[in-house]
Short mmCIF file of C-alpha atoms (C1' of nucleotides) and ligand atoms in Angstrom, two decimals:
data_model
loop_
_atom_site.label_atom_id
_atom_site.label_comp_id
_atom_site.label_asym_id
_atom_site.label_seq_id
_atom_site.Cartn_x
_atom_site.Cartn_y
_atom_site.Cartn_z
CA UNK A 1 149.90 140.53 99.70
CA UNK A 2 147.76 140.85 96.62
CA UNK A 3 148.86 143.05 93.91
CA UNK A 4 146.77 146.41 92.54
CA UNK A 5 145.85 144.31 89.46
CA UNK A 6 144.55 140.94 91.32
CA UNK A 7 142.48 143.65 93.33
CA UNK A 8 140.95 145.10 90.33
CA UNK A 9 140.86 141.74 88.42
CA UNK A 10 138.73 140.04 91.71
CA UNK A 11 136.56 142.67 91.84
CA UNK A 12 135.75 143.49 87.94
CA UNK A 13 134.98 139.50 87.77
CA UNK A 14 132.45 139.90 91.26
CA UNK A 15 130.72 143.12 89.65
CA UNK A 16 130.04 141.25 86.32
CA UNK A 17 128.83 137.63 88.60
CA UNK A 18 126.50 140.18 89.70
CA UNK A 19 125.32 142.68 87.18
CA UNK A 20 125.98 141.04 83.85
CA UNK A 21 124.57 138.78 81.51
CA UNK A 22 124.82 137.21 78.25
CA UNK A 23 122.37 140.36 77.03
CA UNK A 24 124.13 142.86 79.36
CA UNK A 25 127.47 143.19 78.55
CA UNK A 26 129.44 146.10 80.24
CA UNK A 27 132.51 148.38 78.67
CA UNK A 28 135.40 148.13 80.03
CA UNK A 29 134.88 151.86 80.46
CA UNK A 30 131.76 151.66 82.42
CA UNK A 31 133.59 149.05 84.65
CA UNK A 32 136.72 151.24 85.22
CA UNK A 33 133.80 154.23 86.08
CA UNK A 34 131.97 152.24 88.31
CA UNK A 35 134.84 150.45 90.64
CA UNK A 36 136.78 153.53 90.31
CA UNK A 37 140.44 151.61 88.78
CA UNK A 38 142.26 152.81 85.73
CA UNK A 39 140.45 152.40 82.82
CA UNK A 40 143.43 150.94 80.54
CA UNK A 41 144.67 149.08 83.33
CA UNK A 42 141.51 147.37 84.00
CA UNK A 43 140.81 146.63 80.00
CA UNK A 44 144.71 144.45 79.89
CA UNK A 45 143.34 142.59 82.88
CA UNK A 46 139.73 141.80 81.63
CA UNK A 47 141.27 140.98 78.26
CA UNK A 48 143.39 138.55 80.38
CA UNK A 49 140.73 137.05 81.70
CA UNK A 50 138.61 136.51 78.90
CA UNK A 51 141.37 134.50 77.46
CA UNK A 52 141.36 132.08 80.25
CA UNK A 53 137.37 132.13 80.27
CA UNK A 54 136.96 133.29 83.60
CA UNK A 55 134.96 135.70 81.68
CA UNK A 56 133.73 136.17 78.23
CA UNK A 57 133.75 139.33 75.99
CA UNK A 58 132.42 139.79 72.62
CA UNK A 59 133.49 143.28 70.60
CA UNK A 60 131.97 145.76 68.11
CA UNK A 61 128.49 147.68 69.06
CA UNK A 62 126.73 146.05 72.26
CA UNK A 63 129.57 144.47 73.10
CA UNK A 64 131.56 144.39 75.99
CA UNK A 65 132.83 141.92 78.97
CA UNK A 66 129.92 139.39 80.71
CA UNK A 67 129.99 136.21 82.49
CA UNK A 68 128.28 133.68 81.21
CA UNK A 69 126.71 130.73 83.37
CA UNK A 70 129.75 128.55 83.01
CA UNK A 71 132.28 131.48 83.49
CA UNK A 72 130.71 131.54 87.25
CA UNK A 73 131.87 127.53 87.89
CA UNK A 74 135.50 128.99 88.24
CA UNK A 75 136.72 129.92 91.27
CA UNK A 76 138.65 132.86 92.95
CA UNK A 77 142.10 131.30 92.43
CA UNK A 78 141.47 130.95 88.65
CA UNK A 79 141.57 134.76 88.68
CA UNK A 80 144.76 134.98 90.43
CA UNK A 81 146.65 132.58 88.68
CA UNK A 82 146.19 134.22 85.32
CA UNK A 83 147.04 137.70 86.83
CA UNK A 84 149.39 136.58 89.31
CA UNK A 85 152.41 135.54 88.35
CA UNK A 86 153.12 132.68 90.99
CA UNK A 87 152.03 131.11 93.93
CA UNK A 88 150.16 133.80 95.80
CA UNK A 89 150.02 132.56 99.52
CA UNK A 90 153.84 130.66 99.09
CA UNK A 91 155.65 133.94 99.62
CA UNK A 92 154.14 134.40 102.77
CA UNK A 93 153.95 137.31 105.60
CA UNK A 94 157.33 137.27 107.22
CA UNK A 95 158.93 136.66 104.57
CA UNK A 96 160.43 132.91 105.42
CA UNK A 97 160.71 130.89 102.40
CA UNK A 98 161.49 127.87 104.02
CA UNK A 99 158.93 127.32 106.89
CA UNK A 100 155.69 126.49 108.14
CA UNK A 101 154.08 124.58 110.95
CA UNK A 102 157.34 123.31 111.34
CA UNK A 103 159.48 125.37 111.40
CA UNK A 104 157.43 128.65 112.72
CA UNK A 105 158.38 132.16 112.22
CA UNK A 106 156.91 134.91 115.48
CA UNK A 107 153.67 135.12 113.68
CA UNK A 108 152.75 131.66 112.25
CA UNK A 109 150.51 130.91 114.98
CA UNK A 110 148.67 134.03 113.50
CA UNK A 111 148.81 134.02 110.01
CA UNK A 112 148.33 130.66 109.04
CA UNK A 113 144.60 130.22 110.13
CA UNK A 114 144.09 133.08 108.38
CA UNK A 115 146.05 131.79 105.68
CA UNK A 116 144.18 128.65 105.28
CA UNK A 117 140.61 129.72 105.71
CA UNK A 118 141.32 132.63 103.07
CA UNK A 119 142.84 129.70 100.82
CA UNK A 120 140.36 127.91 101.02
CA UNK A 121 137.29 130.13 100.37
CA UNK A 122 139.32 131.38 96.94
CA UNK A 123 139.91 127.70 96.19
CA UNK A 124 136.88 125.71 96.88
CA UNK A 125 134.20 128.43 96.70
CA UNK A 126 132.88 129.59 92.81
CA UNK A 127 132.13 132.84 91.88
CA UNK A 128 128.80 132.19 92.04
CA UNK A 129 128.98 131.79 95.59
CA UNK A 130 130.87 134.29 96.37
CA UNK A 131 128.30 136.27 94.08
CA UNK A 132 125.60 135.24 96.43
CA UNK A 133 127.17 136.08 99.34
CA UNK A 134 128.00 139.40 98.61
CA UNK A 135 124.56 140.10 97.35
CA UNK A 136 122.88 138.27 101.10
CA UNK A 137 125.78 140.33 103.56
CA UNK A 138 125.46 143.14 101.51
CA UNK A 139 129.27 143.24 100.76
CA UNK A 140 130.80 146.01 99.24
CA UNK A 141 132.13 145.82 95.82
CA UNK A 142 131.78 149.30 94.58
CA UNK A 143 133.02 152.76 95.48
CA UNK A 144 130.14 154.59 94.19
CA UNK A 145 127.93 156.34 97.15
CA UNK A 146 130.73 156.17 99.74
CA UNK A 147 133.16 158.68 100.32
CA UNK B 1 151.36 143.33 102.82
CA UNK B 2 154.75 143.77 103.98
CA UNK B 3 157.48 145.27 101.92
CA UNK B 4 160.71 143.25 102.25
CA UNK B 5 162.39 146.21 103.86
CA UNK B 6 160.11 145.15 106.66
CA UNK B 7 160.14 141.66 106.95
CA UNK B 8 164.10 142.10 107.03
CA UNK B 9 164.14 145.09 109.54
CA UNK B 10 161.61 142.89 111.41
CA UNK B 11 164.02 139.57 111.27
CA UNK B 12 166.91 141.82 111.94
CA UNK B 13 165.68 143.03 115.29
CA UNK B 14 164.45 140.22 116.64
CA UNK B 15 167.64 138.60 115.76
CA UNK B 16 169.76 141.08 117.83
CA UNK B 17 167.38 140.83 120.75
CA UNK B 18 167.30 137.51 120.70
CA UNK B 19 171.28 137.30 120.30
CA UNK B 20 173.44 140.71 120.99
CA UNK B 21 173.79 143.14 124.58
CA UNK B 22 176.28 146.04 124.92
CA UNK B 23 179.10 143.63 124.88
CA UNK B 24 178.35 141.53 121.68
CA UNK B 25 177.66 143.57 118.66
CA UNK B 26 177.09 142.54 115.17
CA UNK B 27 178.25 143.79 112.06
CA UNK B 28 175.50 144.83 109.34
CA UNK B 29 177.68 142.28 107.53
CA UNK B 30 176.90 139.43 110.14
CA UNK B 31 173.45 140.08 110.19
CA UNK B 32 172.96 139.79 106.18
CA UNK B 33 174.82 136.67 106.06
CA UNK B 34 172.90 135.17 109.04
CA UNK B 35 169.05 135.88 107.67
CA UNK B 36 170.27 135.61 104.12
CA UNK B 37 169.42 139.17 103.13
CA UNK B 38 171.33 141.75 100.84
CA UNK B 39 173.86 143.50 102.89
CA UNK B 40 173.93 147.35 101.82
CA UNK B 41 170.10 146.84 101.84
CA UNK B 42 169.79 145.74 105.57
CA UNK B 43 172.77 148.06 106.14
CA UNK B 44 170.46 150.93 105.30
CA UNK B 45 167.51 149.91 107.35
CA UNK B 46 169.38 149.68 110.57
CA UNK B 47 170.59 153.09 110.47
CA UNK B 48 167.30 153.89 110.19
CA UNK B 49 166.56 152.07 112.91
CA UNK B 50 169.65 153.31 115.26
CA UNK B 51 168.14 156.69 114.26
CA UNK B 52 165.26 156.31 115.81
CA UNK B 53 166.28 154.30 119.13
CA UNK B 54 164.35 151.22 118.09
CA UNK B 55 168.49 149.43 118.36
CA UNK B 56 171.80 150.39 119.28
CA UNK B 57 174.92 150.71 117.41
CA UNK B 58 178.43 151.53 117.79
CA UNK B 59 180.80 153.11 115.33
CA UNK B 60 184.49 151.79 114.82
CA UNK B 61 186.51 148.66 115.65
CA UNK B 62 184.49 146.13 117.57
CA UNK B 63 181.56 148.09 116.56
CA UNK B 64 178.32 147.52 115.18
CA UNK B 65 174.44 146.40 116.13
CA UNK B 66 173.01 145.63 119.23
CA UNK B 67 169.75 145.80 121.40
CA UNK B 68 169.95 147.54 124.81
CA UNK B 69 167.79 146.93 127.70
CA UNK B 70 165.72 150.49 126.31
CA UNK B 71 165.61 148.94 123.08
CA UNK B 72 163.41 146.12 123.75
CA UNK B 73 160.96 147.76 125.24
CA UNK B 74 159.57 149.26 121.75
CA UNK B 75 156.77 147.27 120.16
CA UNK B 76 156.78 146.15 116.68
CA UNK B 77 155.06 149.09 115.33
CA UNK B 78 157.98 151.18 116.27
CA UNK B 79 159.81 149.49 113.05
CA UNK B 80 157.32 149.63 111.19
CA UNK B 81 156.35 153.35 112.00
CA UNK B 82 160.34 153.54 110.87
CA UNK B 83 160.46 151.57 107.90
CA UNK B 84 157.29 151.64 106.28
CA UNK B 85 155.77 154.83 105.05
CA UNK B 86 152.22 155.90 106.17
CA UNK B 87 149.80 152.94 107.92
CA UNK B 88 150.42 149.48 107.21
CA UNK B 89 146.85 147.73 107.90
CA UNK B 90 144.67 150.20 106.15
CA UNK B 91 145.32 149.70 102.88
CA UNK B 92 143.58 146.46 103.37
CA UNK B 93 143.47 142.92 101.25
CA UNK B 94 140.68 143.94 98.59
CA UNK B 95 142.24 147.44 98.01
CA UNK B 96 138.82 149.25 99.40
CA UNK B 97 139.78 152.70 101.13
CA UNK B 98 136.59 153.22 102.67
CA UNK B 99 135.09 149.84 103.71
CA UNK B 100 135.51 148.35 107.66
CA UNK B 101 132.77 146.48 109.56
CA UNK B 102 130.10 148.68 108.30
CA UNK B 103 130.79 148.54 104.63
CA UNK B 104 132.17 144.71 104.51
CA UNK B 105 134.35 143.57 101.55
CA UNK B 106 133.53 139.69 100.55
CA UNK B 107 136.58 138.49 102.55
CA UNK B 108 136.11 141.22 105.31
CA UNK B 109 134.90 138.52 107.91
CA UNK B 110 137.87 136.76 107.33
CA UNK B 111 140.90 139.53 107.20
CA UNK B 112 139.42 141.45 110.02
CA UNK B 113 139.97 139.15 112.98
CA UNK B 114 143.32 138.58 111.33
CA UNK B 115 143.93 142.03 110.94
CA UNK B 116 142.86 142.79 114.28
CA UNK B 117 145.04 139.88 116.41
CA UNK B 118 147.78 140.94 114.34
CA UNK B 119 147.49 145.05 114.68
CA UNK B 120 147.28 143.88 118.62
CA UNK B 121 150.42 141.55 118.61
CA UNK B 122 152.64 144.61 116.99
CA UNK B 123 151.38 147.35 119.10
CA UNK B 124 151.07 145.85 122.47
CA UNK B 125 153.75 143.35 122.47
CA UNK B 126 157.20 144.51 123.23
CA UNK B 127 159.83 142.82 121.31
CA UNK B 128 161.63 141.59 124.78
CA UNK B 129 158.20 140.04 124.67
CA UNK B 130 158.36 138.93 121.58
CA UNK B 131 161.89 137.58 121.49
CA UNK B 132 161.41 135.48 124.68
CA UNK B 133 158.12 134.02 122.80
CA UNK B 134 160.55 132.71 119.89
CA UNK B 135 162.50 130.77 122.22
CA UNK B 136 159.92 129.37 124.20
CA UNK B 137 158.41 128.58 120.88
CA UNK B 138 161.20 127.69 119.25
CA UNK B 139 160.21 130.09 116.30
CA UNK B 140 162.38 130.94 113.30
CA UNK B 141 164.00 133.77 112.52
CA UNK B 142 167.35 132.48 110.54
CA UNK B 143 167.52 130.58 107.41
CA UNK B 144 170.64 128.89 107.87
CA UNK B 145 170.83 125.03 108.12
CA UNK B 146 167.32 124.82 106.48
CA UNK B 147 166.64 123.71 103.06
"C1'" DC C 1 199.33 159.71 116.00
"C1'" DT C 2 198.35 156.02 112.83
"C1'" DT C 3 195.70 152.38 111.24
"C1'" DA C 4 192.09 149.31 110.74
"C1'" DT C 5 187.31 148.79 111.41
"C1'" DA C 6 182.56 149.51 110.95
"C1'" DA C 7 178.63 152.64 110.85
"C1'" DA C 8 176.62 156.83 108.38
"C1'" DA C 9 175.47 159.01 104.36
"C1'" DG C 10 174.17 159.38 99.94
"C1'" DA C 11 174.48 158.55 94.95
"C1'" DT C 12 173.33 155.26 91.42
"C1'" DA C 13 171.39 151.13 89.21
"C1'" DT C 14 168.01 147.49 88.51
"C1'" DT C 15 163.60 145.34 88.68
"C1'" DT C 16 158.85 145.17 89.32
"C1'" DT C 17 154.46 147.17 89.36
"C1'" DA C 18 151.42 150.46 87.78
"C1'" DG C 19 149.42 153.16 84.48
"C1'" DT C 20 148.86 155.42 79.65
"C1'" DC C 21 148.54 155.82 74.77
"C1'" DT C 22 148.04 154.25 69.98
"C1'" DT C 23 146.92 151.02 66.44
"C1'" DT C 24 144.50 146.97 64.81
"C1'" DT C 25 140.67 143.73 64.52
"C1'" DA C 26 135.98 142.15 64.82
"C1'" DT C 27 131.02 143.03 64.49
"C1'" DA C 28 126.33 144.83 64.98
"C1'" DT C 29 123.31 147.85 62.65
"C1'" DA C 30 121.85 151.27 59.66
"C1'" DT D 1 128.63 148.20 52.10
"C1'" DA D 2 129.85 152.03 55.26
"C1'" DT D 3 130.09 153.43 59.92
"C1'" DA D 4 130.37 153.45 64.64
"C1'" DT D 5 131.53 150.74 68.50
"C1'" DA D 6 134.23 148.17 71.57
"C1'" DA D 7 137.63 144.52 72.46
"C1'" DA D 8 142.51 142.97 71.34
"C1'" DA D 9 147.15 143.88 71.00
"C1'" DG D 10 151.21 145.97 71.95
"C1'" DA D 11 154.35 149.92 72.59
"C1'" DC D 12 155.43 153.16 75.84
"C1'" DT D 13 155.99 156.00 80.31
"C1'" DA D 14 156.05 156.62 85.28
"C1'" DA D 15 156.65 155.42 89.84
"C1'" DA D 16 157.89 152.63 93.51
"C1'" DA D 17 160.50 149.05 95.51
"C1'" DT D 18 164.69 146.73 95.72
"C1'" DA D 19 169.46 146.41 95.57
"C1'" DT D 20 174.36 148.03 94.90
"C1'" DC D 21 178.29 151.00 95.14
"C1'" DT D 22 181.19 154.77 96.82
"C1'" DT D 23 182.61 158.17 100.03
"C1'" DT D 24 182.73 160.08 104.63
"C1'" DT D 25 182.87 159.95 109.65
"C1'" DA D 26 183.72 158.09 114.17
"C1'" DT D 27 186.49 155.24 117.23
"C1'" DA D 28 188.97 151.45 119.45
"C1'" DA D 29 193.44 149.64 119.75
"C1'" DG D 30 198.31 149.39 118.74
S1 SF4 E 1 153.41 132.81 109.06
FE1 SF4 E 1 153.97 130.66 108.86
S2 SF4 E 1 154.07 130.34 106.64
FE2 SF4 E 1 154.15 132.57 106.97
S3 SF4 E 1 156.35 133.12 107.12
FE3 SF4 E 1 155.65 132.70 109.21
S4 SF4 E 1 156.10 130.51 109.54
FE4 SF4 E 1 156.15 130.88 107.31
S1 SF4 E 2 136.14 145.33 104.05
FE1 SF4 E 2 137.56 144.54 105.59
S2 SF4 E 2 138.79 142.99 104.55
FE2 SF4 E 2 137.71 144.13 102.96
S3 SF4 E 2 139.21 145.68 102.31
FE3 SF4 E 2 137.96 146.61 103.92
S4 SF4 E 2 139.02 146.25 105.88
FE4 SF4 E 2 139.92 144.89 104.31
#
DNA sequence: CTTATAAAAGATATTTTAGTCTTTTATATA
DNA sequence: TATATAAAAGACTAAAATATCTTTTATAAG
């Protein structure tokens, strides 16, 4: 459903909600390291998203990607709709352009709760939020330590 | 999370149980016209899927696709076992190989369940099962006369 | 037996996604 | 001002997914 680079994108932007500041900035190489994604992969997408201000980045020595305090008003879905290209949720499961709680497909009855509640959590909930929450349920965002 | 070679060997299936027997076959032809997928592409995946029992098909005048009583008592994940290479659900949403209840991603608590009533539907639902749901339900599976 | 039909098989092409490498630009600090 | 650092930019390669085309094989029906 998501693509590889929305993955990375969502969780590079979590990891620096968490650990970064306007006075600690982190490499892109340190951020490939720590989530375990490609670093030059990972460096397109965060220059991406700088663009956009989801994040901010500033170069030369000490530099390096951060979010600042307004970066974290955004939400989840600003992420995806600079990486995505497209709706994300339109081109749904089975495949049915043309349908919804009208016209079902086998699964709808399924999916589209799920749908809706993931919708709206990447729609209505900031970055912050989702920050906090990962930091009170303990959520995983890292690879490190786990194998 | 589906390829499309899925979601159209999916359709495809439960548009012969729903429609063919021994004595009314359909061309690979019929079929692509009828969900609106690529021929030769749909072609491909029903060999596949004559291969391995999870349909029927008949070579020569008169010939083609069909679902025998034998047939429809596979489950979903028999086509996907077919279609799709290696496990479908565990490269999960968030693109974390080693996460699950224990280590939670930030949208675990709302894929799992999903995940879960899905995996359920596929492996312990036959697709007779499934293909008298879609009538009762009136559930789609074609495109045509929708816009 | 011949012919038309349709699946089976498999080669090839296109598109999208993923990932890598190199060069340029900005900047902090020594 | 010179140097090292790190982002920005963009060219390039690789792999996977998607789609198309051609040839072969089986078979029902005339
Ligand atoms: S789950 Fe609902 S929205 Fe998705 S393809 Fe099926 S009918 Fe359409
Ligand atoms: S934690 Fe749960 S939702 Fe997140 S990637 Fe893993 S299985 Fe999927």
């Amino acid at each position: 459903m998501l693509s590889n680079a929305s993955k990375y994108a969502i969780r590079s932007v979590l990891f620096l909600a968490e650990n970064s500041s306007k006075n600690k900035k982190y490499g892109a190489k340190i951020i490939a390291e720590e989530l375990e994604i490609p670093l030059h992969f990972i460096a397109k997408l965060l220059q991406q998203l700088a663009r956009v201000n989801v994040i901010s980045s500033s170069k030369g020595p000490h530099g390096g990607f951060y979010t600042a305090k307004k970066n974290l008003q955004n939400n989840v879905c600003a992420i995806l709709d600079e990486i995505e290209s497209g709706n994300v949720f339109e081109p749904c499961f089975m495949g049915l352009p043309q349908c919804g709680d009208e016209n079902p497909c086998p699964v709808h009855h399924i999916v589209a709760p799920f749908k809706d509640a993931l919708l709206e959590k990447f729609k209505h909930q900031s970055i912050s939020e989702f920050s906090r929450e990962i930091k009170e349920d303990g959520s995983l965002l890292s690879l490190k330590g786990i194998d």
